[in-house]
Every structure is written in C-alpha cells, then in structure tokens.
Amino acid sequence: MTLTELKETCIFRYRNFNKNTRREVVDCEMWHSNVDGLNDPFEFPIIANWDDLHSKDKAVLVNYALKYKFLSALELSKMFIDEKNYGVEAIYRIISENLNRSMIDLNDYVNTLLVCCFSKNMESPLMWSHYADGMRGVCIAYNRKSIENHEKFNLQSVVYNTHPIKFNDDDLETIPAVDEFNSYDFKNSEHILVEGRFMRLKSQEYLFQKHISWEYEGEVRNIIDPNARCNGQLVSFPKSAINAIIIGYKISIHNINRIMKFCKNNHLSMFIAYPDKTNYKVNFKKVI
C-alpha cells in the first residue's frame, strides 16, 4: 500500500513494541481497557441537567416519577392531596434522592465499559512520542472498513470540547433489574414489591468526548460492554484488517528484523517513520 492509501483508508494504533503488541498483531486480538487503564483521568464525564425538575412544576414532577417508576400514579395522587404531610416538596425530594442514587449506579455501570483507542493521524509527532515510545515503537495501520464490519466494533470519533456535554431527561431510559425491591403502598399503608429498574444512557455519544487539549490525538474509539467488572478484555478482529506496520526509526535492529519477517510472510506493507527536524514533521520511507 502507498502512504496515500493508508491515510485515506486506515486508522492507526501507536504502540510500544512489546509482547502485548506482538500478540495483538499475531493473534489478531485487540486489548480493550477499563477506564482506570486509560491515561486521561477525565474520561467518561457523566453530568446531568435537571433544570426542568428544579422548577418543581407538577407536570414535570409527574413525568419524572412515572417515567422512572419512582412513584406510582396512586402514590402521586395521595401525596399531592396530602399537602400538609407531603405535597410538591416531598415529591421533589423523593425524585431528587432517587435520581442521585440512579446517577451513582449509572456511573458505576459506565466505569465497567471497556475502550480501545485508535487515531486518524499517522503523522503526529506527539503521538509518536507519547504512545510509540519516542519512535522506538510502532504504528499499526488498520483498515477502517474491515474493523467496522466486525460485529464487536462500532467505531466513533471523539468530540473535543472545553466543557463536558450534559445530558437531560430525554437522553435516559430505564431497564428492568434482576431483583425486585420494596416500595410503599399509600392506599393500604404497607410495603409492596415493585419492579426494580436501572437507569442507562440511550446513546453512548456522551462517552466519546474529551477535553480539547487532547485534540491532537484525532481519536476514534470502540466501546464494549463486558457485562461484568474487569480490567480489560481481548477482542478478536479479522486478520485482513492489518494493512501495514510502521516502525519508528529508533526501534532496535532485532525488532526491525522480526517485524520485516512478519510483514513479508503476511504480505503486509512496512514503513519507517523518522523526524524531519527542519519543520517538526514526521516523514516516512517504504521498506516493504
């Protein structure tokens, strides 16, 4: 492949050249890390906008209570009527407390998701410095269409901003929980079992945002739900997805020979990246 073809069709993974990188390439398995394994401590900002709720409008309160099953229609009626003991303030407090608990649960859930990161840019001096061991590592060129066609990949570009995007009531949904929990039946003055529900984001778009200072990465990411808390997970991808391997000019001769042998055996293109110190650019030379 030519450099132009790589730029037009590929996304890139900058890597130290170690056993994990070799396993990724040889076994066609890509590591997806939990949020604690990422280098940005501000990942996955979950910030809700409840301004309409704080107006304490009765119609809004009813909408929140029924939508998220915090209170039943009967409970709401009783509480609105009994203004002395309950009323709007009590309903607002119940909804707020439940929303706060739901946000804690939502954050806990989001932090179980796993992420794999790519870059749109193969020419970034900072990426070569920060993620490819100062040009002692490699940059793997993946064919974007081949990756996207795989069932476990749903690639989306990261949005860079100065402040996190807030979501609101319309961006949330509830899903049934496995277990039921107790609620209070005002009509019969007794606790009853009702369907437990978890709150979730309708879209993952809020998980594809980072501060603008990271914009140089040109990040594309894949997010998976492992359905359990873990440090990470290997996800397989098609062998045909790798189009080329670009090595940094500081990589050892021993590793150059290993990569060259692999590229020849698998009919992959191989390039070497080196710095052009006259203009702070990364240049490339085709080896295979």
PDB file of C-alpha atoms in Angstrom:
ATOM      1  CA  MET A   1       0.000   0.000   0.000  1.00  0.00           C
ATOM      2  CA  THR A   2       1.036   3.589  -0.568  1.00  0.00           C
ATOM      3  CA  LEU A   3       1.132   6.282   2.110  1.00  0.00           C
ATOM      4  CA  THR A   4      -1.812   7.992   0.443  1.00  0.00           C
ATOM      5  CA  GLU A   5      -3.859   4.792   0.572  1.00  0.00           C
ATOM      6  CA  LEU A   6      -3.023   4.354   4.252  1.00  0.00           C
ATOM      7  CA  LYS A   7      -4.123   7.912   5.074  1.00  0.00           C
ATOM      8  CA  GLU A   8      -7.390   7.520   3.176  1.00  0.00           C
ATOM      9  CA  THR A   9      -8.444   4.047   4.348  1.00  0.00           C
ATOM     10  CA  CYS A  10      -6.824   3.340   7.704  1.00  0.00           C
ATOM     11  CA  ILE A  11      -6.958   4.199  11.376  1.00  0.00           C
ATOM     12  CA  PHE A  12      -3.864   3.804  13.499  1.00  0.00           C
ATOM     13  CA  ARG A  13      -2.698   2.275  16.776  1.00  0.00           C
ATOM     14  CA  TYR A  14       0.523   3.692  18.217  1.00  0.00           C
ATOM     15  CA  ARG A  15       2.190   1.086  20.407  1.00  0.00           C
ATOM     16  CA  ASN A  16       5.306   0.254  22.356  1.00  0.00           C
ATOM     17  CA  PHE A  17       6.854  -2.808  20.777  1.00  0.00           C
ATOM     18  CA  ASN A  18       6.323  -5.423  23.482  1.00  0.00           C
ATOM     19  CA  LYS A  19       4.704  -8.823  23.959  1.00  0.00           C
ATOM     20  CA  ASN A  20       1.212  -7.296  24.080  1.00  0.00           C
ATOM     21  CA  THR A  21       1.735  -5.555  20.732  1.00  0.00           C
ATOM     22  CA  ARG A  22       3.116  -8.750  19.204  1.00  0.00           C
ATOM     23  CA  ARG A  23       0.107 -10.685  20.483  1.00  0.00           C
ATOM     24  CA  GLU A  24      -2.257  -8.077  19.041  1.00  0.00           C
ATOM     25  CA  VAL A  25      -0.706  -8.437  15.598  1.00  0.00           C
ATOM     26  CA  VAL A  26      -0.011 -12.169  15.552  1.00  0.00           C
ATOM     27  CA  ASP A  27      -3.159 -13.410  17.309  1.00  0.00           C
ATOM     28  CA  CYS A  28      -5.470 -10.684  15.890  1.00  0.00           C
ATOM     29  CA  GLU A  29      -6.758  -9.777  19.342  1.00  0.00           C
ATOM     30  CA  MET A  30      -7.093  -6.184  20.461  1.00  0.00           C
ATOM     31  CA  TRP A  31      -6.998  -5.178  24.129  1.00  0.00           C
ATOM     32  CA  HIS A  32      -9.925  -3.129  25.420  1.00  0.00           C
ATOM     33  CA  SER A  33      -9.147  -1.440  28.729  1.00  0.00           C
ATOM     34  CA  ASN A  34     -11.378  -0.289  31.554  1.00  0.00           C
ATOM     35  CA  VAL A  35     -11.492   3.420  32.311  1.00  0.00           C
ATOM     36  CA  ASP A  36      -8.841   3.109  35.039  1.00  0.00           C
ATOM     37  CA  GLY A  37      -6.399   1.818  32.437  1.00  0.00           C
ATOM     38  CA  LEU A  38      -6.736   4.933  30.269  1.00  0.00           C
ATOM     39  CA  ASN A  39      -4.287   7.801  30.649  1.00  0.00           C
ATOM     40  CA  ASP A  40      -6.877  10.588  30.772  1.00  0.00           C
ATOM     41  CA  PRO A  41      -8.297  10.884  34.323  1.00  0.00           C
ATOM     42  CA  PHE A  42     -11.289  12.861  32.982  1.00  0.00           C
ATOM     43  CA  GLU A  43     -12.709  10.060  30.834  1.00  0.00           C
ATOM     44  CA  PHE A  44     -16.462   9.370  30.781  1.00  0.00           C
ATOM     45  CA  PRO A  45     -17.845  12.564  32.348  1.00  0.00           C
ATOM     46  CA  ILE A  46     -21.442  11.809  33.373  1.00  0.00           C
ATOM     47  CA  ILE A  47     -23.139  15.152  34.005  1.00  0.00           C
ATOM     48  CA  ALA A  48     -26.924  15.533  34.086  1.00  0.00           C
ATOM     49  CA  ASN A  49     -29.015  18.632  33.571  1.00  0.00           C
ATOM     50  CA  TRP A  50     -32.087  18.561  35.804  1.00  0.00           C
ATOM     51  CA  ASP A  51     -33.043  22.254  35.443  1.00  0.00           C
ATOM     52  CA  ASP A  52     -36.618  21.439  34.452  1.00  0.00           C
ATOM     53  CA  LEU A  53     -37.022  19.286  37.563  1.00  0.00           C
ATOM     54  CA  HIS A  54     -35.804  22.071  39.836  1.00  0.00           C
ATOM     55  CA  SER A  55     -38.697  24.257  38.657  1.00  0.00           C
ATOM     56  CA  LYS A  56     -40.884  21.905  40.744  1.00  0.00           C
ATOM     57  CA  ASP A  57     -43.633  22.133  38.147  1.00  0.00           C
ATOM     58  CA  LYS A  58     -46.254  19.493  38.923  1.00  0.00           C
ATOM     59  CA  ALA A  59     -46.410  18.143  35.374  1.00  0.00           C
ATOM     60  CA  VAL A  60     -42.611  17.774  35.302  1.00  0.00           C
ATOM     61  CA  LEU A  61     -42.584  16.017  38.660  1.00  0.00           C
ATOM     62  CA  VAL A  62     -45.254  13.583  37.497  1.00  0.00           C
ATOM     63  CA  ASN A  63     -43.279  12.878  34.326  1.00  0.00           C
ATOM     64  CA  TYR A  64     -40.105  12.049  36.260  1.00  0.00           C
ATOM     65  CA  ALA A  65     -41.879   9.986  38.893  1.00  0.00           C
ATOM     66  CA  LEU A  66     -43.810   7.827  36.426  1.00  0.00           C
ATOM     67  CA  LYS A  67     -41.128   7.539  33.748  1.00  0.00           C
ATOM     68  CA  TYR A  68     -38.539   6.199  36.174  1.00  0.00           C
ATOM     69  CA  LYS A  69     -41.078   4.437  38.405  1.00  0.00           C
ATOM     70  CA  PHE A  70     -40.011   6.356  41.500  1.00  0.00           C
ATOM     71  CA  LEU A  71     -43.679   6.677  42.497  1.00  0.00           C
ATOM     72  CA  SER A  72     -46.912   5.174  41.199  1.00  0.00           C
ATOM     73  CA  ALA A  73     -49.840   7.251  39.944  1.00  0.00           C
ATOM     74  CA  LEU A  74     -51.745   6.383  43.106  1.00  0.00           C
ATOM     75  CA  GLU A  75     -48.869   7.421  45.353  1.00  0.00           C
ATOM     76  CA  LEU A  76     -48.545  10.716  43.481  1.00  0.00           C
ATOM     77  CA  SER A  77     -52.261  11.454  43.875  1.00  0.00           C
ATOM     78  CA  LYS A  78     -52.153  10.780  47.598  1.00  0.00           C
ATOM     79  CA  MET A  79     -49.077  12.949  48.078  1.00  0.00           C
ATOM     80  CA  PHE A  80     -50.442  15.869  46.059  1.00  0.00           C
ATOM     81  CA  ILE A  81     -53.680  15.791  48.032  1.00  0.00           C
ATOM     82  CA  ASP A  82     -51.964  15.489  51.418  1.00  0.00           C
ATOM     83  CA  GLU A  83     -50.075  18.782  51.156  1.00  0.00           C
ATOM     84  CA  LYS A  84     -49.648  19.023  54.920  1.00  0.00           C
ATOM     85  CA  ASN A  85     -47.518  15.883  55.148  1.00  0.00           C
ATOM     86  CA  TYR A  86     -46.273  15.518  51.583  1.00  0.00           C
ATOM     87  CA  GLY A  87     -47.149  17.810  48.671  1.00  0.00           C
ATOM     88  CA  VAL A  88     -44.824  19.097  45.950  1.00  0.00           C
ATOM     89  CA  GLU A  89     -41.756  19.429  48.190  1.00  0.00           C
ATOM     90  CA  ALA A  90     -41.930  15.813  49.350  1.00  0.00           C
ATOM     91  CA  ILE A  91     -42.393  14.530  45.780  1.00  0.00           C
ATOM     92  CA  TYR A  92     -39.498  16.675  44.579  1.00  0.00           C
ATOM     93  CA  ARG A  93     -37.289  15.354  47.388  1.00  0.00           C
ATOM     94  CA  ILE A  94     -38.126  11.715  46.616  1.00  0.00           C
ATOM     95  CA  ILE A  95     -37.423  12.167  42.918  1.00  0.00           C
ATOM     96  CA  SER A  96     -34.160  14.040  43.578  1.00  0.00           C
ATOM     97  CA  GLU A  97     -32.913  11.418  46.014  1.00  0.00           C
ATOM     98  CA  ASN A  98     -33.742   8.607  43.607  1.00  0.00           C
ATOM     99  CA  LEU A  99     -32.103  10.429  40.701  1.00  0.00           C
ATOM    100  CA  ASN A 100     -28.943  10.901  42.742  1.00  0.00           C
ATOM    101  CA  ARG A 101     -28.855   7.199  43.561  1.00  0.00           C
ATOM    102  CA  SER A 102     -29.531   6.379  39.916  1.00  0.00           C
ATOM    103  CA  MET A 103     -26.614   8.581  38.837  1.00  0.00           C
ATOM    104  CA  ILE A 104     -24.305   6.713  41.198  1.00  0.00           C
ATOM    105  CA  ASP A 105     -25.465   3.439  39.649  1.00  0.00           C
ATOM    106  CA  LEU A 106     -25.081   4.874  36.123  1.00  0.00           C
ATOM    107  CA  ASN A 107     -21.520   5.978  36.873  1.00  0.00           C
ATOM    108  CA  ASP A 108     -20.702   2.566  38.290  1.00  0.00           C
ATOM    109  CA  TYR A 109     -22.061   0.927  35.149  1.00  0.00           C
ATOM    110  CA  VAL A 110     -20.225   3.269  32.773  1.00  0.00           C
ATOM    111  CA  ASN A 111     -16.975   2.526  34.575  1.00  0.00           C
ATOM    112  CA  THR A 112     -17.363  -1.177  33.706  1.00  0.00           C
ATOM    113  CA  LEU A 113     -17.298  -0.429  29.975  1.00  0.00           C
ATOM    114  CA  LEU A 114     -14.124  -1.184  28.029  1.00  0.00           C
ATOM    115  CA  VAL A 115     -12.407   1.034  25.469  1.00  0.00           C
ATOM    116  CA  CYS A 116      -9.982   0.558  22.588  1.00  0.00           C
ATOM    117  CA  CYS A 117      -8.431   3.681  21.053  1.00  0.00           C
ATOM    118  CA  PHE A 118      -7.248   4.489  17.531  1.00  0.00           C
ATOM    119  CA  SER A 119      -6.051   7.643  15.801  1.00  0.00           C
ATOM    120  CA  LYS A 120      -6.964   9.105  12.419  1.00  0.00           C
ATOM    121  CA  ASN A 121      -3.470  10.568  12.157  1.00  0.00           C
ATOM    122  CA  MET A 122      -0.296   8.618  11.294  1.00  0.00           C
ATOM    123  CA  GLU A 123       1.866  11.750  11.153  1.00  0.00           C
ATOM    124  CA  SER A 124       1.502  13.183  14.657  1.00  0.00           C
ATOM    125  CA  PRO A 125       4.871  13.915  16.324  1.00  0.00           C
ATOM    126  CA  LEU A 126       3.146  13.891  19.726  1.00  0.00           C
ATOM    127  CA  MET A 127       1.527  10.508  19.131  1.00  0.00           C
ATOM    128  CA  TRP A 128       4.857   9.033  18.057  1.00  0.00           C
ATOM    129  CA  SER A 129       6.417  10.492  21.182  1.00  0.00           C
ATOM    130  CA  HIS A 130       3.700   9.691  23.729  1.00  0.00           C
ATOM    131  CA  TYR A 131       2.367   6.332  22.549  1.00  0.00           C
ATOM    132  CA  ALA A 132       5.127   4.776  20.413  1.00  0.00           C
ATOM    133  CA  ASP A 133       7.959   5.152  22.905  1.00  0.00           C
ATOM    134  CA  GLY A 134       9.588   8.156  21.246  1.00  0.00           C
ATOM    135  CA  MET A 135       9.765   6.377  17.865  1.00  0.00           C
ATOM    136  CA  ARG A 136      11.157   3.197  19.425  1.00  0.00           C
ATOM    137  CA  GLY A 137       7.795   1.546  18.911  1.00  0.00           C
ATOM    138  CA  VAL A 138       5.361   1.003  16.041  1.00  0.00           C
ATOM    139  CA  CYS A 139       2.169   2.300  14.491  1.00  0.00           C
ATOM    140  CA  ILE A 140      -0.212  -0.366  13.207  1.00  0.00           C
ATOM    141  CA  ALA A 141      -2.390   0.640  10.249  1.00  0.00           C
ATOM    142  CA  TYR A 142      -5.865  -0.947  10.392  1.00  0.00           C
ATOM    143  CA  ASN A 143      -8.292  -0.858   7.511  1.00  0.00           C
ATOM    144  CA  ARG A 144     -11.232   1.046   8.970  1.00  0.00           C
ATOM    145  CA  LYS A 145     -13.942  -0.679   6.906  1.00  0.00           C
ATOM    146  CA  SER A 146     -12.603  -4.112   7.809  1.00  0.00           C
ATOM    147  CA  ILE A 147     -12.683  -3.254  11.522  1.00  0.00           C
ATOM    148  CA  GLU A 148     -16.134  -1.654  11.316  1.00  0.00           C
ATOM    149  CA  ASN A 149     -17.584  -4.709   9.579  1.00  0.00           C
ATOM    150  CA  HIS A 150     -16.684  -6.852  12.563  1.00  0.00           C
ATOM    151  CA  GLU A 151     -19.608  -7.485  14.918  1.00  0.00           C
ATOM    152  CA  LYS A 152     -17.787  -6.341  18.050  1.00  0.00           C
ATOM    153  CA  PHE A 153     -16.659  -2.984  16.675  1.00  0.00           C
ATOM    154  CA  ASN A 154     -18.720   0.173  16.426  1.00  0.00           C
ATOM    155  CA  LEU A 155     -16.169   2.905  15.812  1.00  0.00           C
ATOM    156  CA  GLN A 156     -16.991   6.527  16.613  1.00  0.00           C
ATOM    157  CA  SER A 157     -14.859   9.655  16.544  1.00  0.00           C
ATOM    158  CA  VAL A 158     -14.173  11.515  19.772  1.00  0.00           C
ATOM    159  CA  VAL A 159     -15.603  15.039  20.120  1.00  0.00           C
ATOM    160  CA  TYR A 160     -13.268  17.565  21.743  1.00  0.00           C
ATOM    161  CA  ASN A 161     -14.695  20.364  23.865  1.00  0.00           C
ATOM    162  CA  THR A 162     -13.867  22.826  26.633  1.00  0.00           C
ATOM    163  CA  HIS A 163     -16.738  21.655  28.862  1.00  0.00           C
ATOM    164  CA  PRO A 164     -18.404  18.219  29.036  1.00  0.00           C
ATOM    165  CA  ILE A 165     -21.688  17.794  27.202  1.00  0.00           C
ATOM    166  CA  LYS A 166     -24.578  17.483  29.636  1.00  0.00           C
ATOM    167  CA  PHE A 167     -27.455  15.105  29.088  1.00  0.00           C
ATOM    168  CA  ASN A 168     -31.046  15.511  30.229  1.00  0.00           C
ATOM    169  CA  ASP A 169     -34.204  13.526  30.845  1.00  0.00           C
ATOM    170  CA  ASP A 170     -34.687  12.746  27.146  1.00  0.00           C
ATOM    171  CA  ASP A 171     -31.272  11.046  26.963  1.00  0.00           C
ATOM    172  CA  LEU A 172     -32.071   8.452  29.624  1.00  0.00           C
ATOM    173  CA  GLU A 173     -34.013   5.233  29.741  1.00  0.00           C
ATOM    174  CA  THR A 174     -34.650   2.550  32.322  1.00  0.00           C
ATOM    175  CA  ILE A 175     -34.132  -1.183  32.024  1.00  0.00           C
ATOM    176  CA  PRO A 176     -35.516  -3.873  34.311  1.00  0.00           C
ATOM    177  CA  ALA A 177     -33.284  -5.041  37.144  1.00  0.00           C
ATOM    178  CA  VAL A 178     -32.930  -8.698  38.012  1.00  0.00           C
ATOM    179  CA  ASP A 179     -34.246  -8.244  41.535  1.00  0.00           C
ATOM    180  CA  GLU A 180     -37.345  -6.513  42.849  1.00  0.00           C
ATOM    181  CA  PHE A 181     -37.349  -4.006  45.677  1.00  0.00           C
ATOM    182  CA  ASN A 182     -39.760  -2.619  48.274  1.00  0.00           C
ATOM    183  CA  SER A 183     -41.975   0.412  47.706  1.00  0.00           C
ATOM    184  CA  TYR A 184     -44.716   1.849  49.917  1.00  0.00           C
ATOM    185  CA  ASP A 185     -48.389   1.430  49.105  1.00  0.00           C
ATOM    186  CA  PHE A 186     -50.121   4.536  50.499  1.00  0.00           C
ATOM    187  CA  LYS A 187     -53.602   3.123  49.843  1.00  0.00           C
ATOM    188  CA  ASN A 188     -53.113   0.111  52.071  1.00  0.00           C
ATOM    189  CA  SER A 189     -50.348   1.549  54.266  1.00  0.00           C
ATOM    190  CA  GLU A 190     -47.933  -1.268  53.531  1.00  0.00           C
ATOM    191  CA  HIS A 191     -44.692  -2.016  51.729  1.00  0.00           C
ATOM    192  CA  ILE A 192     -45.052  -3.737  48.363  1.00  0.00           C
ATOM    193  CA  LEU A 193     -42.690  -5.349  45.874  1.00  0.00           C
ATOM    194  CA  VAL A 194     -42.307  -3.432  42.631  1.00  0.00           C
ATOM    195  CA  GLU A 195     -40.175  -3.894  39.536  1.00  0.00           C
ATOM    196  CA  GLY A 196     -36.637  -2.635  40.078  1.00  0.00           C
ATOM    197  CA  ARG A 197     -35.080  -0.647  37.224  1.00  0.00           C
ATOM    198  CA  PHE A 198     -31.641   0.653  36.295  1.00  0.00           C
ATOM    199  CA  MET A 199     -31.104   3.967  34.555  1.00  0.00           C
ATOM    200  CA  ARG A 200     -28.986   3.940  31.401  1.00  0.00           C
ATOM    201  CA  LEU A 201     -27.995   6.340  28.630  1.00  0.00           C
ATOM    202  CA  LYS A 202     -29.915   5.835  25.397  1.00  0.00           C
ATOM    203  CA  SER A 203     -26.758   6.643  23.432  1.00  0.00           C
ATOM    204  CA  GLN A 204     -23.055   6.249  24.107  1.00  0.00           C
ATOM    205  CA  GLU A 205     -22.285   9.609  22.484  1.00  0.00           C
ATOM    206  CA  TYR A 206     -21.500  11.122  25.891  1.00  0.00           C
ATOM    207  CA  LEU A 207     -18.679   8.616  26.249  1.00  0.00           C
ATOM    208  CA  PHE A 208     -16.988   9.905  23.096  1.00  0.00           C
ATOM    209  CA  GLN A 209     -15.891  13.275  24.426  1.00  0.00           C
ATOM    210  CA  LYS A 210     -12.602  14.624  25.747  1.00  0.00           C
ATOM    211  CA  HIS A 211     -11.074  17.961  26.633  1.00  0.00           C
ATOM    212  CA  ILE A 212      -9.841  19.962  23.666  1.00  0.00           C
ATOM    213  CA  SER A 213      -6.236  19.660  24.847  1.00  0.00           C
ATOM    214  CA  TRP A 214      -6.356  16.044  23.563  1.00  0.00           C
ATOM    215  CA  GLU A 215      -7.450  17.080  20.075  1.00  0.00           C
ATOM    216  CA  TYR A 216      -4.049  16.271  18.563  1.00  0.00           C
ATOM    217  CA  GLU A 217      -4.864  12.563  19.001  1.00  0.00           C
ATOM    218  CA  GLY A 218      -7.682  12.598  16.427  1.00  0.00           C
ATOM    219  CA  GLU A 219      -9.116   9.695  18.376  1.00  0.00           C
ATOM    220  CA  VAL A 220     -11.521   7.052  17.138  1.00  0.00           C
ATOM    221  CA  ARG A 221     -12.674   4.579  19.769  1.00  0.00           C
ATOM    222  CA  ASN A 222     -14.570   1.370  20.224  1.00  0.00           C
ATOM    223  CA  ILE A 223     -16.555   0.700  23.412  1.00  0.00           C
ATOM    224  CA  ILE A 224     -17.830  -2.693  24.521  1.00  0.00           C
ATOM    225  CA  ASP A 225     -19.917  -3.849  27.466  1.00  0.00           C
ATOM    226  CA  PRO A 226     -18.348  -6.953  29.068  1.00  0.00           C
ATOM    227  CA  ASN A 227     -21.392  -7.401  31.355  1.00  0.00           C
ATOM    228  CA  ALA A 228     -19.045  -7.682  34.327  1.00  0.00           C
ATOM    229  CA  ARG A 229     -16.408  -5.565  36.028  1.00  0.00           C
ATOM    230  CA  CYS A 230     -12.904  -6.431  34.787  1.00  0.00           C
ATOM    231  CA  ASN A 231      -9.582  -4.784  33.977  1.00  0.00           C
ATOM    232  CA  GLY A 232      -9.955  -5.403  30.278  1.00  0.00           C
ATOM    233  CA  GLN A 233     -10.723  -7.895  27.556  1.00  0.00           C
ATOM    234  CA  LEU A 234      -9.181  -9.126  24.329  1.00  0.00           C
ATOM    235  CA  VAL A 235     -11.451  -8.737  21.297  1.00  0.00           C
ATOM    236  CA  SER A 236     -10.688 -10.582  18.087  1.00  0.00           C
ATOM    237  CA  PHE A 237     -10.614  -8.848  14.713  1.00  0.00           C
ATOM    238  CA  PRO A 238     -10.164 -10.053  11.108  1.00  0.00           C
ATOM    239  CA  LYS A 239      -6.583 -10.852  10.126  1.00  0.00           C
ATOM    240  CA  SER A 240      -7.139  -8.906   6.904  1.00  0.00           C
ATOM    241  CA  ALA A 241      -7.709  -5.723   8.934  1.00  0.00           C
ATOM    242  CA  ILE A 242      -3.969  -5.030   9.277  1.00  0.00           C
ATOM    243  CA  ASN A 243      -2.742  -3.254   6.151  1.00  0.00           C
ATOM    244  CA  ALA A 244       0.717  -2.122   7.250  1.00  0.00           C
ATOM    245  CA  ILE A 245       3.125  -1.734  10.135  1.00  0.00           C
ATOM    246  CA  ILE A 246       5.066   1.497  10.519  1.00  0.00           C
ATOM    247  CA  ILE A 247       8.183   1.310  12.684  1.00  0.00           C
ATOM    248  CA  GLY A 248       9.845   4.187  14.465  1.00  0.00           C
ATOM    249  CA  TYR A 249      13.409   4.960  13.378  1.00  0.00           C
ATOM    250  CA  LYS A 250      14.775   4.277  16.895  1.00  0.00           C
ATOM    251  CA  ILE A 251      13.487   0.711  17.063  1.00  0.00           C
ATOM    252  CA  SER A 252      16.158  -1.937  17.611  1.00  0.00           C
ATOM    253  CA  ILE A 253      17.681  -3.864  14.701  1.00  0.00           C
ATOM    254  CA  HIS A 254      16.488  -7.103  16.290  1.00  0.00           C
ATOM    255  CA  ASN A 255      12.880  -5.893  16.296  1.00  0.00           C
ATOM    256  CA  ILE A 256      13.172  -4.492  12.767  1.00  0.00           C
ATOM    257  CA  ASN A 257      14.142  -7.959  11.529  1.00  0.00           C
ATOM    258  CA  ARG A 258      11.245  -9.591  13.410  1.00  0.00           C
ATOM    259  CA  ILE A 259       8.704  -7.145  12.011  1.00  0.00           C
ATOM    260  CA  MET A 260      10.131  -7.363   8.499  1.00  0.00           C
ATOM    261  CA  LYS A 261       9.876 -11.152   8.550  1.00  0.00           C
ATOM    262  CA  PHE A 262       6.279 -10.972   9.770  1.00  0.00           C
ATOM    263  CA  CYS A 263       5.285  -8.415   7.112  1.00  0.00           C
ATOM    264  CA  LYS A 264       6.856 -10.482   4.320  1.00  0.00           C
ATOM    265  CA  ASN A 265       5.167 -13.684   5.481  1.00  0.00           C
ATOM    266  CA  ASN A 266       1.789 -11.960   5.705  1.00  0.00           C
ATOM    267  CA  HIS A 267       2.097  -9.729   2.625  1.00  0.00           C
ATOM    268  CA  LEU A 268       1.898  -6.505   4.622  1.00  0.00           C
ATOM    269  CA  SER A 269       3.407  -3.153   3.764  1.00  0.00           C
ATOM    270  CA  MET A 270       6.123  -1.858   6.067  1.00  0.00           C
ATOM    271  CA  PHE A 271       7.276   1.729   6.517  1.00  0.00           C
ATOM    272  CA  ILE A 272       9.800   3.507   8.704  1.00  0.00           C
ATOM    273  CA  ALA A 273       8.917   6.831  10.345  1.00  0.00           C
ATOM    274  CA  TYR A 274      11.588   9.386  11.101  1.00  0.00           C
ATOM    275  CA  PRO A 275      11.606  13.057  12.161  1.00  0.00           C
ATOM    276  CA  ASP A 276      12.200  15.911   9.744  1.00  0.00           C
ATOM    277  CA  LYS A 277      13.825  18.387  12.117  1.00  0.00           C
ATOM    278  CA  THR A 278      13.647  21.247   9.630  1.00  0.00           C
ATOM    279  CA  ASN A 279       9.857  21.570  10.062  1.00  0.00           C
ATOM    280  CA  TYR A 280       8.825  19.315  13.000  1.00  0.00           C
ATOM    281  CA  LYS A 281       7.144  16.817  10.659  1.00  0.00           C
ATOM    282  CA  VAL A 282       7.157  13.033  10.557  1.00  0.00           C
ATOM    283  CA  ASN A 283       8.357  11.581   7.266  1.00  0.00           C
ATOM    284  CA  PHE A 284       8.065   8.017   6.006  1.00  0.00           C
ATOM    285  CA  LYS A 285      10.028   5.632   3.855  1.00  0.00           C
ATOM    286  CA  LYS A 286       8.625   2.402   2.458  1.00  0.00           C
ATOM    287  CA  VAL A 287      10.631  -0.685   3.380  1.00  0.00           C
ATOM    288  CA  ILE A 288       8.330  -3.402   2.014  1.00  0.00           C
TER     289      ILE A 288
END
